[in-house]
Short mmCIF file of C-alpha atoms and ligand atoms in Angstrom, two decimals:
data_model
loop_
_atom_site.label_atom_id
_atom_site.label_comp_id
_atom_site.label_asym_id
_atom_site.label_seq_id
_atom_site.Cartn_x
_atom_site.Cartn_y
_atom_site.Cartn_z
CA UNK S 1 0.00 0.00 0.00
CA UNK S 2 2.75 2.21 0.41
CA UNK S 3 2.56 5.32 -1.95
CA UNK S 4 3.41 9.06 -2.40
CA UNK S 5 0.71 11.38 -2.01
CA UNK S 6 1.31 14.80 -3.36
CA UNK S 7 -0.60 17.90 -3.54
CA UNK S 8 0.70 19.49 -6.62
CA UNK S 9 1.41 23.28 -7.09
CA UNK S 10 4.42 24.26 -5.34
CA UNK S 11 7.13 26.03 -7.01
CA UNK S 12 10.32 24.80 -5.00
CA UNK S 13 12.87 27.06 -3.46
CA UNK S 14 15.72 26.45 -1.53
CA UNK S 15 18.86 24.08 -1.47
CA UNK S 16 19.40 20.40 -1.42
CA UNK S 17 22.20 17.79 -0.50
CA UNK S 18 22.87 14.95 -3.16
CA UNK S 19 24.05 11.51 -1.54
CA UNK S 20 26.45 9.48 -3.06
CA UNK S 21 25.89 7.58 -6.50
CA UNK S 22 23.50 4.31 -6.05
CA UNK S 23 25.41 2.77 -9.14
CA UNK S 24 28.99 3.86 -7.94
CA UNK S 25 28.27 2.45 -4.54
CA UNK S 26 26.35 -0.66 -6.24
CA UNK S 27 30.00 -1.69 -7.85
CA UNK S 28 32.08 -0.40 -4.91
CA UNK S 29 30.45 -2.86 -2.14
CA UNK S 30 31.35 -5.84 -4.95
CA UNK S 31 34.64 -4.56 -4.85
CA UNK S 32 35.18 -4.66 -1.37
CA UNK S 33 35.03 -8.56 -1.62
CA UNK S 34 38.12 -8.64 -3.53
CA UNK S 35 40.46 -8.58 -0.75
CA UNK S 36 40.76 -10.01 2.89
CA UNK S 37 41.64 -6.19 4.43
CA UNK S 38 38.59 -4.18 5.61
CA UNK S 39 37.39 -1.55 3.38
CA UNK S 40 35.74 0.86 4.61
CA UNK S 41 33.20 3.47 2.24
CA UNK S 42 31.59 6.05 2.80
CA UNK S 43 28.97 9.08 1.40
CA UNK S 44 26.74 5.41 0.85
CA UNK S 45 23.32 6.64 0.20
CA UNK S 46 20.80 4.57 2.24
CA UNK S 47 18.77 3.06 -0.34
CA UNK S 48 16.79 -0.26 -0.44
CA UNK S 49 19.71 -1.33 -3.51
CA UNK S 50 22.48 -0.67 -1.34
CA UNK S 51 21.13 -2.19 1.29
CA UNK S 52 19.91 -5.30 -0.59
CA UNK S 53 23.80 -5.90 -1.33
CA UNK S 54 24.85 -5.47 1.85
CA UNK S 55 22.83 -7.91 3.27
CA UNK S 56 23.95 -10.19 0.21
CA UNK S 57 27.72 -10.05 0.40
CA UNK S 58 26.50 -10.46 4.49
CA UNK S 59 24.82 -13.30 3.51
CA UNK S 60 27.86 -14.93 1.69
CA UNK S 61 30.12 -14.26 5.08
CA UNK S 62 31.47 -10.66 4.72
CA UNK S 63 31.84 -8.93 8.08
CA UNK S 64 30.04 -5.64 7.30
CA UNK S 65 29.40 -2.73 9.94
CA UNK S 66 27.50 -0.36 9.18
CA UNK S 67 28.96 2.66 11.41
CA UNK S 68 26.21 5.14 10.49
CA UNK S 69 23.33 5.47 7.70
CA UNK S 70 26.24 6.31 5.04
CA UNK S 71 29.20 4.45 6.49
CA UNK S 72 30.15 0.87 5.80
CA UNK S 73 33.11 -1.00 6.93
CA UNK S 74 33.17 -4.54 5.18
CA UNK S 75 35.81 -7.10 5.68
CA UNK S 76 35.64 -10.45 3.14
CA UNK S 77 38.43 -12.33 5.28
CA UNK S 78 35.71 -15.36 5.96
CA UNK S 79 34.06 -15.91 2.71
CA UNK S 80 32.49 -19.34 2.53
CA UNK S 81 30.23 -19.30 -0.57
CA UNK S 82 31.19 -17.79 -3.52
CA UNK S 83 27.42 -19.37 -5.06
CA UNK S 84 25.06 -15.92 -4.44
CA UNK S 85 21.67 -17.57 -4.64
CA UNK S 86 20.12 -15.76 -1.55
CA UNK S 87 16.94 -13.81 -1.63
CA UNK S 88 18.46 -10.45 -1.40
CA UNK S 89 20.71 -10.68 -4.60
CA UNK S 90 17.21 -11.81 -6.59
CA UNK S 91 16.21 -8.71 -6.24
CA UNK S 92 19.03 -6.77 -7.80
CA UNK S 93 19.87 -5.73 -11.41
CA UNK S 94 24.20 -5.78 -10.39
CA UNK S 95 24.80 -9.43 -9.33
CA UNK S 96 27.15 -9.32 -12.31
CA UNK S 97 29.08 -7.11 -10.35
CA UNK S 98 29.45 -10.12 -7.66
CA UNK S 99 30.16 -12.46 -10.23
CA UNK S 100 32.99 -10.28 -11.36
CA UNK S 101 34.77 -9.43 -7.94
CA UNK S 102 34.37 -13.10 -7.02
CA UNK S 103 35.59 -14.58 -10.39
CA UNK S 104 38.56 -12.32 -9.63
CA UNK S 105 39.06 -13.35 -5.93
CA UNK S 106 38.51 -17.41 -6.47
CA UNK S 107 38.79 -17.73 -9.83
CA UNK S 108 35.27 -19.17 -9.57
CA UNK S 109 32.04 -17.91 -9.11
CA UNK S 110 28.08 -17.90 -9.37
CA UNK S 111 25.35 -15.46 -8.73
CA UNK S 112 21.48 -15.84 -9.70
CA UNK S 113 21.15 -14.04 -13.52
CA UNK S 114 20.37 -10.42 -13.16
CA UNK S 115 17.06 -8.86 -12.42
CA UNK S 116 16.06 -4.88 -11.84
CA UNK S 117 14.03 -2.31 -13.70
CA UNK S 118 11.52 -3.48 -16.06
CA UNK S 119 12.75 -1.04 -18.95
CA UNK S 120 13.45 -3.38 -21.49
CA UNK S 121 15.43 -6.90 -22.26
CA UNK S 122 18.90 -6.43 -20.57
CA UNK S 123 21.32 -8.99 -22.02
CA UNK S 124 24.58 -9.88 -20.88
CA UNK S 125 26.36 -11.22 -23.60
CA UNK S 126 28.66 -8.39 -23.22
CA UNK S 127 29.99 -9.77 -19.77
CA UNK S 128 30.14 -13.43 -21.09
CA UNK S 129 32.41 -12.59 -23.79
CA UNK S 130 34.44 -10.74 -21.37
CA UNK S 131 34.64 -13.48 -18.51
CA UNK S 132 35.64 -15.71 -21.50
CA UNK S 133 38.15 -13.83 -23.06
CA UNK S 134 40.14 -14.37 -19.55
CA UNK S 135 39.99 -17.44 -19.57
CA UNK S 136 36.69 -18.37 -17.76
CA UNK S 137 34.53 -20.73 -18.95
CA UNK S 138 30.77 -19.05 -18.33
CA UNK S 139 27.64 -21.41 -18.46
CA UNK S 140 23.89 -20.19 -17.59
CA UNK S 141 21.39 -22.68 -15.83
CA UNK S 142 18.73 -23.27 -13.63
CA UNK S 143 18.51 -18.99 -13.68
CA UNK S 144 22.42 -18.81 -12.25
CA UNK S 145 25.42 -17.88 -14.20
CA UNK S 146 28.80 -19.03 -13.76
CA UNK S 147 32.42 -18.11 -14.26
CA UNK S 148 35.16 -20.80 -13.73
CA UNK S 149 38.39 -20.37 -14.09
CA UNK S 150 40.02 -23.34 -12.06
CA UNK S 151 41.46 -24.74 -14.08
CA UNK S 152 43.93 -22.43 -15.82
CA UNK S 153 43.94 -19.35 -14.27
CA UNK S 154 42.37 -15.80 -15.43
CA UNK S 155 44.95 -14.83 -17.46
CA UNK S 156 44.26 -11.16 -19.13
CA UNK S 157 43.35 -10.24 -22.95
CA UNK S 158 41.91 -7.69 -25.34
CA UNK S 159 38.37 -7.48 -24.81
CA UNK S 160 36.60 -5.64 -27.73
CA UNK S 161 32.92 -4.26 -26.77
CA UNK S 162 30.08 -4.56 -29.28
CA UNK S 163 27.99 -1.61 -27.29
CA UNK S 164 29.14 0.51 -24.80
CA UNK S 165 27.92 -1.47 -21.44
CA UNK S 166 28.59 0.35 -18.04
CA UNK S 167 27.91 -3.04 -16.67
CA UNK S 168 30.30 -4.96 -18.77
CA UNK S 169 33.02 -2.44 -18.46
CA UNK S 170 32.49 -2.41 -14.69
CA UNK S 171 32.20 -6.58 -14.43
CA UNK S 172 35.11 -7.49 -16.61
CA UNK S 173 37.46 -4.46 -14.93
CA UNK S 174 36.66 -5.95 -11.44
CA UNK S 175 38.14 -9.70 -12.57
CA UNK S 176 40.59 -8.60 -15.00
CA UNK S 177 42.19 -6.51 -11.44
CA UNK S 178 43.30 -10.18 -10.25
CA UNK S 179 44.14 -11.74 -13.63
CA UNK S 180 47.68 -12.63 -14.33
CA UNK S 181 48.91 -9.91 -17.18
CA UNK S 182 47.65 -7.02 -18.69
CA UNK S 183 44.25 -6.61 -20.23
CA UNK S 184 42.91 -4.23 -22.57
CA UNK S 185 39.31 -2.66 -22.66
CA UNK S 186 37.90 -1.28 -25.90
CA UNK S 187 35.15 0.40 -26.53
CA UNK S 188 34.41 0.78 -22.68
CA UNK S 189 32.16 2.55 -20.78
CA UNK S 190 33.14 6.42 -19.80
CA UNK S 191 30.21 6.93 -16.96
CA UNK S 192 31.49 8.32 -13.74
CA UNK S 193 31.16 5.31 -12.22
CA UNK S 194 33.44 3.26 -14.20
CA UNK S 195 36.06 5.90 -13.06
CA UNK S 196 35.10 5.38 -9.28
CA UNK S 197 35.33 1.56 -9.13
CA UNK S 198 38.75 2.00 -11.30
CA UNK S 199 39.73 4.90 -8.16
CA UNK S 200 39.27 2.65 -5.65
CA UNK S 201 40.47 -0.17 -6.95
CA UNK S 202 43.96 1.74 -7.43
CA UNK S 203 43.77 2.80 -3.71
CA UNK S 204 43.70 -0.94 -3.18
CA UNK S 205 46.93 -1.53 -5.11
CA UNK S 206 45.34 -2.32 -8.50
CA UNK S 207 46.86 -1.08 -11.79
CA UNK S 208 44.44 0.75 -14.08
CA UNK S 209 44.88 3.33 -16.73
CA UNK S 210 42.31 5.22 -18.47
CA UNK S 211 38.83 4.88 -17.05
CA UNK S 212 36.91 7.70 -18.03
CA UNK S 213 38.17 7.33 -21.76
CA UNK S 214 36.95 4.33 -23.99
CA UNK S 215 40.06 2.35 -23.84
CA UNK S 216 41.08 0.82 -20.05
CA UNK S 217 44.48 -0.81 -19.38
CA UNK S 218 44.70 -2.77 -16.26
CA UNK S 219 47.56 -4.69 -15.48
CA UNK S 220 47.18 -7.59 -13.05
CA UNK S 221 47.83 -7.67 -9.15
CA UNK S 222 48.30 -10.82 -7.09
CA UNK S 223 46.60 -9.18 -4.19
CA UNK S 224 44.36 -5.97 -2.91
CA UNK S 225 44.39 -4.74 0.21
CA UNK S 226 42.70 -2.17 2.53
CA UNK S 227 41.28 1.26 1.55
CA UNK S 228 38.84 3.88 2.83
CA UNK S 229 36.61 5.53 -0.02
CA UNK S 230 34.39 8.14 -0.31
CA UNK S 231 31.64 7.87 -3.11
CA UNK S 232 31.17 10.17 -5.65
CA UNK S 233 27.68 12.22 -5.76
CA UNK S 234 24.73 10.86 -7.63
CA UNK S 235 24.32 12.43 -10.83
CA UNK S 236 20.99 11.31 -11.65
CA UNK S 237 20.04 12.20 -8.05
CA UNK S 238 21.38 15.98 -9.22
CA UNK S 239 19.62 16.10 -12.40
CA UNK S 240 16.55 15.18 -11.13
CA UNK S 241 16.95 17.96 -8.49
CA UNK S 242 17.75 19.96 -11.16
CA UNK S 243 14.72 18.98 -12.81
CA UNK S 244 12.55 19.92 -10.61
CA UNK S 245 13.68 23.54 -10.24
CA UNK S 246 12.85 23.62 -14.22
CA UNK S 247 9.38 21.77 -13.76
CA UNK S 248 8.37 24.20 -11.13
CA UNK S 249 9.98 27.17 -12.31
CA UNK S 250 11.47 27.51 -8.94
CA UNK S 251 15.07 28.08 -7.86
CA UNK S 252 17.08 25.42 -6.24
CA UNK S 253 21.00 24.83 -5.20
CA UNK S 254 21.73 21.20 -6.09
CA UNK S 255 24.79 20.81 -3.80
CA UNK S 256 27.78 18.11 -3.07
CA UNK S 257 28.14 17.64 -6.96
CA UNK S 258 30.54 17.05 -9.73
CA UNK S 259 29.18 19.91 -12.11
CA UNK S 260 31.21 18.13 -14.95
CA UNK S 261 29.21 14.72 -14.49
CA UNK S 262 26.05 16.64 -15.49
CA UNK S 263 27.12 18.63 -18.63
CA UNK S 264 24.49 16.91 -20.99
CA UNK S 265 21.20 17.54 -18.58
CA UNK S 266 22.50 21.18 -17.97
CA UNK S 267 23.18 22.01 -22.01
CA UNK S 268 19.52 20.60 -22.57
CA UNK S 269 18.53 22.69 -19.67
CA UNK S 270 19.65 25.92 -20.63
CA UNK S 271 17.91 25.12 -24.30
CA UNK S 272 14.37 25.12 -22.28
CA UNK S 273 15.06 28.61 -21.26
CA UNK S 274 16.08 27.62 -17.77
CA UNK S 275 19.08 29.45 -15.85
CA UNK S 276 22.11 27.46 -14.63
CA UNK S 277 25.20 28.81 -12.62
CA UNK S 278 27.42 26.56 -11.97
CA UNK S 279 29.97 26.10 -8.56
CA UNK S 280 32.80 24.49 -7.84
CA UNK S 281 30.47 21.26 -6.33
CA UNK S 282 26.90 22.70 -6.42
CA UNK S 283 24.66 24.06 -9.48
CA UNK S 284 21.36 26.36 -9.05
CA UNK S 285 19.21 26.13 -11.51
CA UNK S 286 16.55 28.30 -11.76
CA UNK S 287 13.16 28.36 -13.65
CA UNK S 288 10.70 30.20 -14.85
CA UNK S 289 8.75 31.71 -18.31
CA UNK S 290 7.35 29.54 -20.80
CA UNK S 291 9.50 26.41 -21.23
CA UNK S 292 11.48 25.89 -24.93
CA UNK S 293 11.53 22.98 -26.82
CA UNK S 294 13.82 20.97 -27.13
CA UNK S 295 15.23 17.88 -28.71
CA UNK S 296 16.45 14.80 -26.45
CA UNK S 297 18.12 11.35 -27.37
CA UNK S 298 20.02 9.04 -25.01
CA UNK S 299 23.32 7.99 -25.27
CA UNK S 300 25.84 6.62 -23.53
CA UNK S 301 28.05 9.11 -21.49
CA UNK S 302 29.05 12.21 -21.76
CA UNK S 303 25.77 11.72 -24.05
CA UNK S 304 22.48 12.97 -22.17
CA UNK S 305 21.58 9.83 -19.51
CA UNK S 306 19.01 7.67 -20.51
CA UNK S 307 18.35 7.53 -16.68
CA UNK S 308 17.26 11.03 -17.06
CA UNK S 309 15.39 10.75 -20.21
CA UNK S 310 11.30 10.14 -18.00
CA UNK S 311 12.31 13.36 -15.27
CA UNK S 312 13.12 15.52 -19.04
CA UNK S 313 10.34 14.23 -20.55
CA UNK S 314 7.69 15.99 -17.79
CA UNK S 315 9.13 19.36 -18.49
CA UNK S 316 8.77 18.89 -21.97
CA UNK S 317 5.37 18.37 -21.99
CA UNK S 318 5.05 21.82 -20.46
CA UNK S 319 7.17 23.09 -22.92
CA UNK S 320 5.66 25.61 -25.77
CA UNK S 321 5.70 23.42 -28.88
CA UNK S 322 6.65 19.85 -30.24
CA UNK S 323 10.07 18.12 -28.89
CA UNK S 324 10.91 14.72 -29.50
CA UNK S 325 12.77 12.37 -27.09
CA UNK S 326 14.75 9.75 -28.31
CA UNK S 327 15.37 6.50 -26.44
CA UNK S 328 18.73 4.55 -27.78
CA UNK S 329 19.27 2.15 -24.72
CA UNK S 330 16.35 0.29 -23.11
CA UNK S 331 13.80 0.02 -25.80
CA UNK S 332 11.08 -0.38 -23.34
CA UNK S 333 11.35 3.20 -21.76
CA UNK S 334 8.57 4.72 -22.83
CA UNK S 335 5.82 2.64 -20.39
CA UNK S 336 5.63 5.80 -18.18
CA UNK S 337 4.28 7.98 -20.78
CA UNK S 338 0.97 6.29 -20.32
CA UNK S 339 0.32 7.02 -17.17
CA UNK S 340 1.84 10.90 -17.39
CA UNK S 341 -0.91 10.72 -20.24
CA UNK S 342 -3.63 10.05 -17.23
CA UNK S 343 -2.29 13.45 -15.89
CA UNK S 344 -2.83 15.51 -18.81
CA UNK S 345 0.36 14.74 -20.54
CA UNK S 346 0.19 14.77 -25.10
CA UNK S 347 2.45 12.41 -26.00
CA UNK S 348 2.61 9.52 -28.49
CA UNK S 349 5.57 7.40 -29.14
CA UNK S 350 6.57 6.19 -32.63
CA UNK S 351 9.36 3.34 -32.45
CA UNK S 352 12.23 4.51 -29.87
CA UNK S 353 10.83 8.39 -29.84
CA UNK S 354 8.35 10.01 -27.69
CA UNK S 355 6.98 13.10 -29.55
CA UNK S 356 5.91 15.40 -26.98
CA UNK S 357 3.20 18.16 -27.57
CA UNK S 358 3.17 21.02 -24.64
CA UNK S 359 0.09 20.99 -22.87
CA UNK S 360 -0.36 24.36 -20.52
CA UNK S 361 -1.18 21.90 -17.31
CA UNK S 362 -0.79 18.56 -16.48
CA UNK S 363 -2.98 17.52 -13.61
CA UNK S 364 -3.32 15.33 -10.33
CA UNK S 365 -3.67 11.85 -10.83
CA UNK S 366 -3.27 7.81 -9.77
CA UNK S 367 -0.33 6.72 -11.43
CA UNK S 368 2.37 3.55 -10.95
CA UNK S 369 5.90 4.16 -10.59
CA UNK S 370 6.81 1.40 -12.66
CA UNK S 371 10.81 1.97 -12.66
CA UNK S 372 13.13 3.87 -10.59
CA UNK S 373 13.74 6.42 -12.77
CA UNK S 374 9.93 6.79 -14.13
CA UNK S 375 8.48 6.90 -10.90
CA UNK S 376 10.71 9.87 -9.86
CA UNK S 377 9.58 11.37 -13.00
CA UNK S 378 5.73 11.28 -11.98
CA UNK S 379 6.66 12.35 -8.37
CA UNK S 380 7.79 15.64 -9.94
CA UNK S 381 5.10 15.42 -12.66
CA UNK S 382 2.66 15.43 -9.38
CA UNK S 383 4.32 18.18 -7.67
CA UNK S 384 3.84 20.50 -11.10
CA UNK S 385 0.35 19.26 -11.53
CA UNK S 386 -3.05 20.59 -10.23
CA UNK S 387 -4.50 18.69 -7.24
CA UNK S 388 -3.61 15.86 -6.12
CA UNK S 389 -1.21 12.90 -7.82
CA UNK S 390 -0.89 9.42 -6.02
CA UNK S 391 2.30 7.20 -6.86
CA UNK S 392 1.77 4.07 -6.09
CA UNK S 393 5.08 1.56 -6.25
CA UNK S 394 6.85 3.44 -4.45
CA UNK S 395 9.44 0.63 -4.08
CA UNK S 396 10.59 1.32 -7.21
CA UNK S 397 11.95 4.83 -6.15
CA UNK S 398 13.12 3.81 -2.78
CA UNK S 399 15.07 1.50 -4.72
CA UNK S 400 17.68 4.55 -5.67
CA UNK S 401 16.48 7.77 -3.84
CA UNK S 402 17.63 8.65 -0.48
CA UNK S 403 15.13 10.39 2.05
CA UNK S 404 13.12 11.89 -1.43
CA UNK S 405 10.20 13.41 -0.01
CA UNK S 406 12.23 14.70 2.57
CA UNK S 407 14.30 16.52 0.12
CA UNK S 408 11.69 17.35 -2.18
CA UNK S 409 9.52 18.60 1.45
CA UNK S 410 12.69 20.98 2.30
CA UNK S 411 12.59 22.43 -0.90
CA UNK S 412 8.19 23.51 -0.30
CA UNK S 413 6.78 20.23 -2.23
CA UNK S 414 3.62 18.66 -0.38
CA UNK S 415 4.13 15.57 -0.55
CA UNK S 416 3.97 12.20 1.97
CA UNK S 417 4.79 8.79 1.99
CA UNK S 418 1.47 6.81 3.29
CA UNK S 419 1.41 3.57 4.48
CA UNK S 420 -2.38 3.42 5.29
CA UNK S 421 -5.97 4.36 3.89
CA UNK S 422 -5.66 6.38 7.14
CA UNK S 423 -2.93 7.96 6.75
CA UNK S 424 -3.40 9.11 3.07
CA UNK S 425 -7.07 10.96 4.84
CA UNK S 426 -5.26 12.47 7.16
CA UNK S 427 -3.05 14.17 4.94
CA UNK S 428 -5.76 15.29 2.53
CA UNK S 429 -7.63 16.64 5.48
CA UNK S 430 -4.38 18.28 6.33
CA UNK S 431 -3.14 19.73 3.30
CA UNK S 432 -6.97 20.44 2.21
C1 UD1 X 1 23.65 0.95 -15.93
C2 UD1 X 1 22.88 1.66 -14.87
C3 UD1 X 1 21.52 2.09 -15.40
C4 UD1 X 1 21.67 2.90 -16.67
C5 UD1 X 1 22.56 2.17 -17.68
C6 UD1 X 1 22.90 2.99 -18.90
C7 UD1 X 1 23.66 0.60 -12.85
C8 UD1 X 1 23.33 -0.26 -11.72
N1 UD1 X 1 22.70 0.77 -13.75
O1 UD1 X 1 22.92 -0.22 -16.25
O2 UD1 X 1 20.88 2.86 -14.39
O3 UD1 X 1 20.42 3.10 -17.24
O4 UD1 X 1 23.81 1.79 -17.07
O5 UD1 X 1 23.52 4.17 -18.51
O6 UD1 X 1 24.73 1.17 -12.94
N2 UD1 X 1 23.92 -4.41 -23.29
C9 UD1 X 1 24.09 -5.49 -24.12
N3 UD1 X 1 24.82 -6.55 -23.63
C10 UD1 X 1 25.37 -6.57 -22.39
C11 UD1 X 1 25.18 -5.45 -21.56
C12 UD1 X 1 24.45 -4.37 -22.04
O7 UD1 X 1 23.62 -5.51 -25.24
O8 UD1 X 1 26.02 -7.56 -22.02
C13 UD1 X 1 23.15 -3.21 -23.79
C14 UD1 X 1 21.88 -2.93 -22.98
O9 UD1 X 1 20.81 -3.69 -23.43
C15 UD1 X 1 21.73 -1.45 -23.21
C16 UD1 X 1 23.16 -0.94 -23.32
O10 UD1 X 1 23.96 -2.08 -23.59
O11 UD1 X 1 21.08 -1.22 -24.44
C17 UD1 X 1 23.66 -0.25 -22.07
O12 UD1 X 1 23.49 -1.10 -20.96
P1 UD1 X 1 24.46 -1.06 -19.71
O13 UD1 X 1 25.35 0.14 -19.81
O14 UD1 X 1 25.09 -2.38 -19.56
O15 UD1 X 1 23.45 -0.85 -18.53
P2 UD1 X 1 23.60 -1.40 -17.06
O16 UD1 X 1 25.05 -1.47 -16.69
O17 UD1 X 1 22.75 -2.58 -16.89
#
């Protein structure tokens, strides 16, 4: 039963604090099984995802301590399974990343096959052929994949990338750390958090060159050891922020963020007519007039996110005119649109493009999250809209948002997590 309820209207004002990246800190807590030393991050954000691996590297003997909400100490010194088959790691998109820091550690390895957001097929051929190339021989079966190299060793290679997989890039980099030799990425993934696992790694005595650029060199290590890490601020948390200073036409200071991480939201931003002033780690952003047009498509980074292609999508259809979004990724990204349709929204979506007509209101509605990133999309669609909006599926957004009406209640939204018929009356009655 548990849902937002919103009463739409408010512009919001005011500053908020981004936590650290959910799919940084998804790959980082894999990481920290690859050596016997404690490791200890923090700047975690406390989100169902993070804590689902926790409890699943927990669950495979990892000593983990959580000091405080965004503070985790783990030590793997007392690993006894390296099969991940427990109920938390069912429930997670990233048990690749397991399968990669294990394969690495014990040269064998086997998680259940990948699950997460509903946004369209998600192969992983693109890890396969990476495991392979050093040396692992990868079967799938009874839903569980596995990587073993026993026999010979994982012994390091070129590995050429068909598509650009943030995944794969991560997965493969994580095994190829402990491989004997040198290995070669190409065609690898640039996203921020491909640099932050290849970071800490090197704090743990790993040899990697050129994350962030599409060609990564890691030479082998025998052995990791300890490290203390801090995780790097959640883009998509920040663009949605930044969103919602747009959608509102209000005036926000998204702080503790790499400005440079979100160059492709803030150039489409500024074509909508929006201000943006960027710090040295925070950006205001700040709304108002009739939005512009605009023209979106996904790509891979520093291409516009496709995790922030739903939250762009509401402000466009506000926007005065046609603009076209264009979905290159997850071909099934577009489910959202009908229920922002239920709120007002004109859209129709030919093939992999949502063509977006500006209405002058949207308006309050029942809708489903449906995904992470679509249900935080019809959160601020609700807060824009007349009336009242109801999200229900809220799991989905607890899934990678930290404390969000919290935030979004700091910054003058109306809006309540209810976990009761009751409790929804009462706030109606409250908020009127
Ligand atoms: C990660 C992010 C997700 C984001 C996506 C793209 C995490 C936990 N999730 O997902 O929020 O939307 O990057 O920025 O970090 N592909 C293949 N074969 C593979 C792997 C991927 O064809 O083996 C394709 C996918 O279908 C997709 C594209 O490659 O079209 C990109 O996917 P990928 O970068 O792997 O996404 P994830 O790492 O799963």
């Amino acid at each position: 039963m548990d849902k937002y309820i919103i009463k739409g209207g408010a512009r919001l004002v005011g500053d908020v604090e981004i936590s650290g990246a959910k799919n940084a800190a998804l790959a980082l807590l894999a990481t920290t099984l690859m050596t016997d030393e404690k490791v200890v991050i923090d700047n975690l954000p406390d989100v169902k995802d993070i804590n689902i691996v926790i409890d699943s590297i927990a669950e495979i003997g990892a000593k983990v301590d959580r000091r405080d909400r965004n503070t985790v100490a783990v030590q793997a010194d007392d690993i006894y399974d390296v099969v991940v088959n427990n109920e938390y790691v069912k429930k997670i998109r990233t048990s690749y990343y397991l399968l990669g820091a294990l394969l690495g550690r014990y040269k064998y390895a086997e998680v259940t096959l990948p699950g997460g957001c509903n946004i369209g097929s998600r192969p992983i051929d693109q890890h396969i052929k990476g495991f392979k190339a050093l040396g692992a021989k990868v079967k799938i079966e009874h839903g569980m994949i596995s990587a073993d190299a026993r026999e010979h060793g994982l012994v390091g290679n070129n590995v050429y990338f068909d598509v650009v997989s943030v995944g794969a890039t991560i997965s493969v980099m994580l095994a190829a750390t402990l491989a004997e030799g040198k290995t070669r990425i190409e065609n690898a993934a640039k996203e921020p958090q491909v640099v932050d696992v290849a970071n800490m790694l090197n704090t743990m005595g790993a040899n990697i060159k050129g994350a962030g650029t599409d060609v990564i060199r890691i030479s082998g290590v025998k052995k990791l050891h300890k490290t203390e890490y801090s995780v790097i601020p959640d883009p998509i948390e920040a663009a949605t922020f930044m969103m919602a200073a747009v959608v509102t036409k209000g005036n926000i200071l998204v702080k503790n963020v790499i400005p440079k991480h979100l160059e492709a939201v803030t150039a489409k931003i500024l074509e909508t007519g929006s201000i943006v002033e960027e710090f040295d780690d925070a950006i205001r952003v700040i709304g108002g007039g009739k939005l512009e047009t605009t023209h979106i498509k996904t790509l891979p980074y520093p291409g516009f996110p496709t995790d922030m292609q739903p939250q762009f999508t509401v402000a466009l259809c506000l926007a005065g005119g046609t603009s076209t979004v264009t979905e290159s990724l997850f071909e099934s990204r577009f489910k959202y649109v009908d229920e922002l349709t239920k709120m007002g929204a004109d859209i129709r979506v030919e093939g992999n493009t949502a063509i977006i007509r500006g209405v002058d209101k949207l308006s309050g509605a029942e809708v489903n999250a449906l995904d992470l990133r679509a249900g935080a999309a019809l959160v601020l669609a609700g807060i824009v809209a007349d009336g009242f909006t109801t999200v229900e599926d809220v799991y989905f957004i607890q899934r990678g948002y930290e404390r969000f009406p919290e935030k979004l209640r700091k910054l003058g939204a109306t809006i309540e997590l209810v976990t009761s018929e009751k409790e929804e009356q009462k706030f109606r009655l409250r908020v009127g």
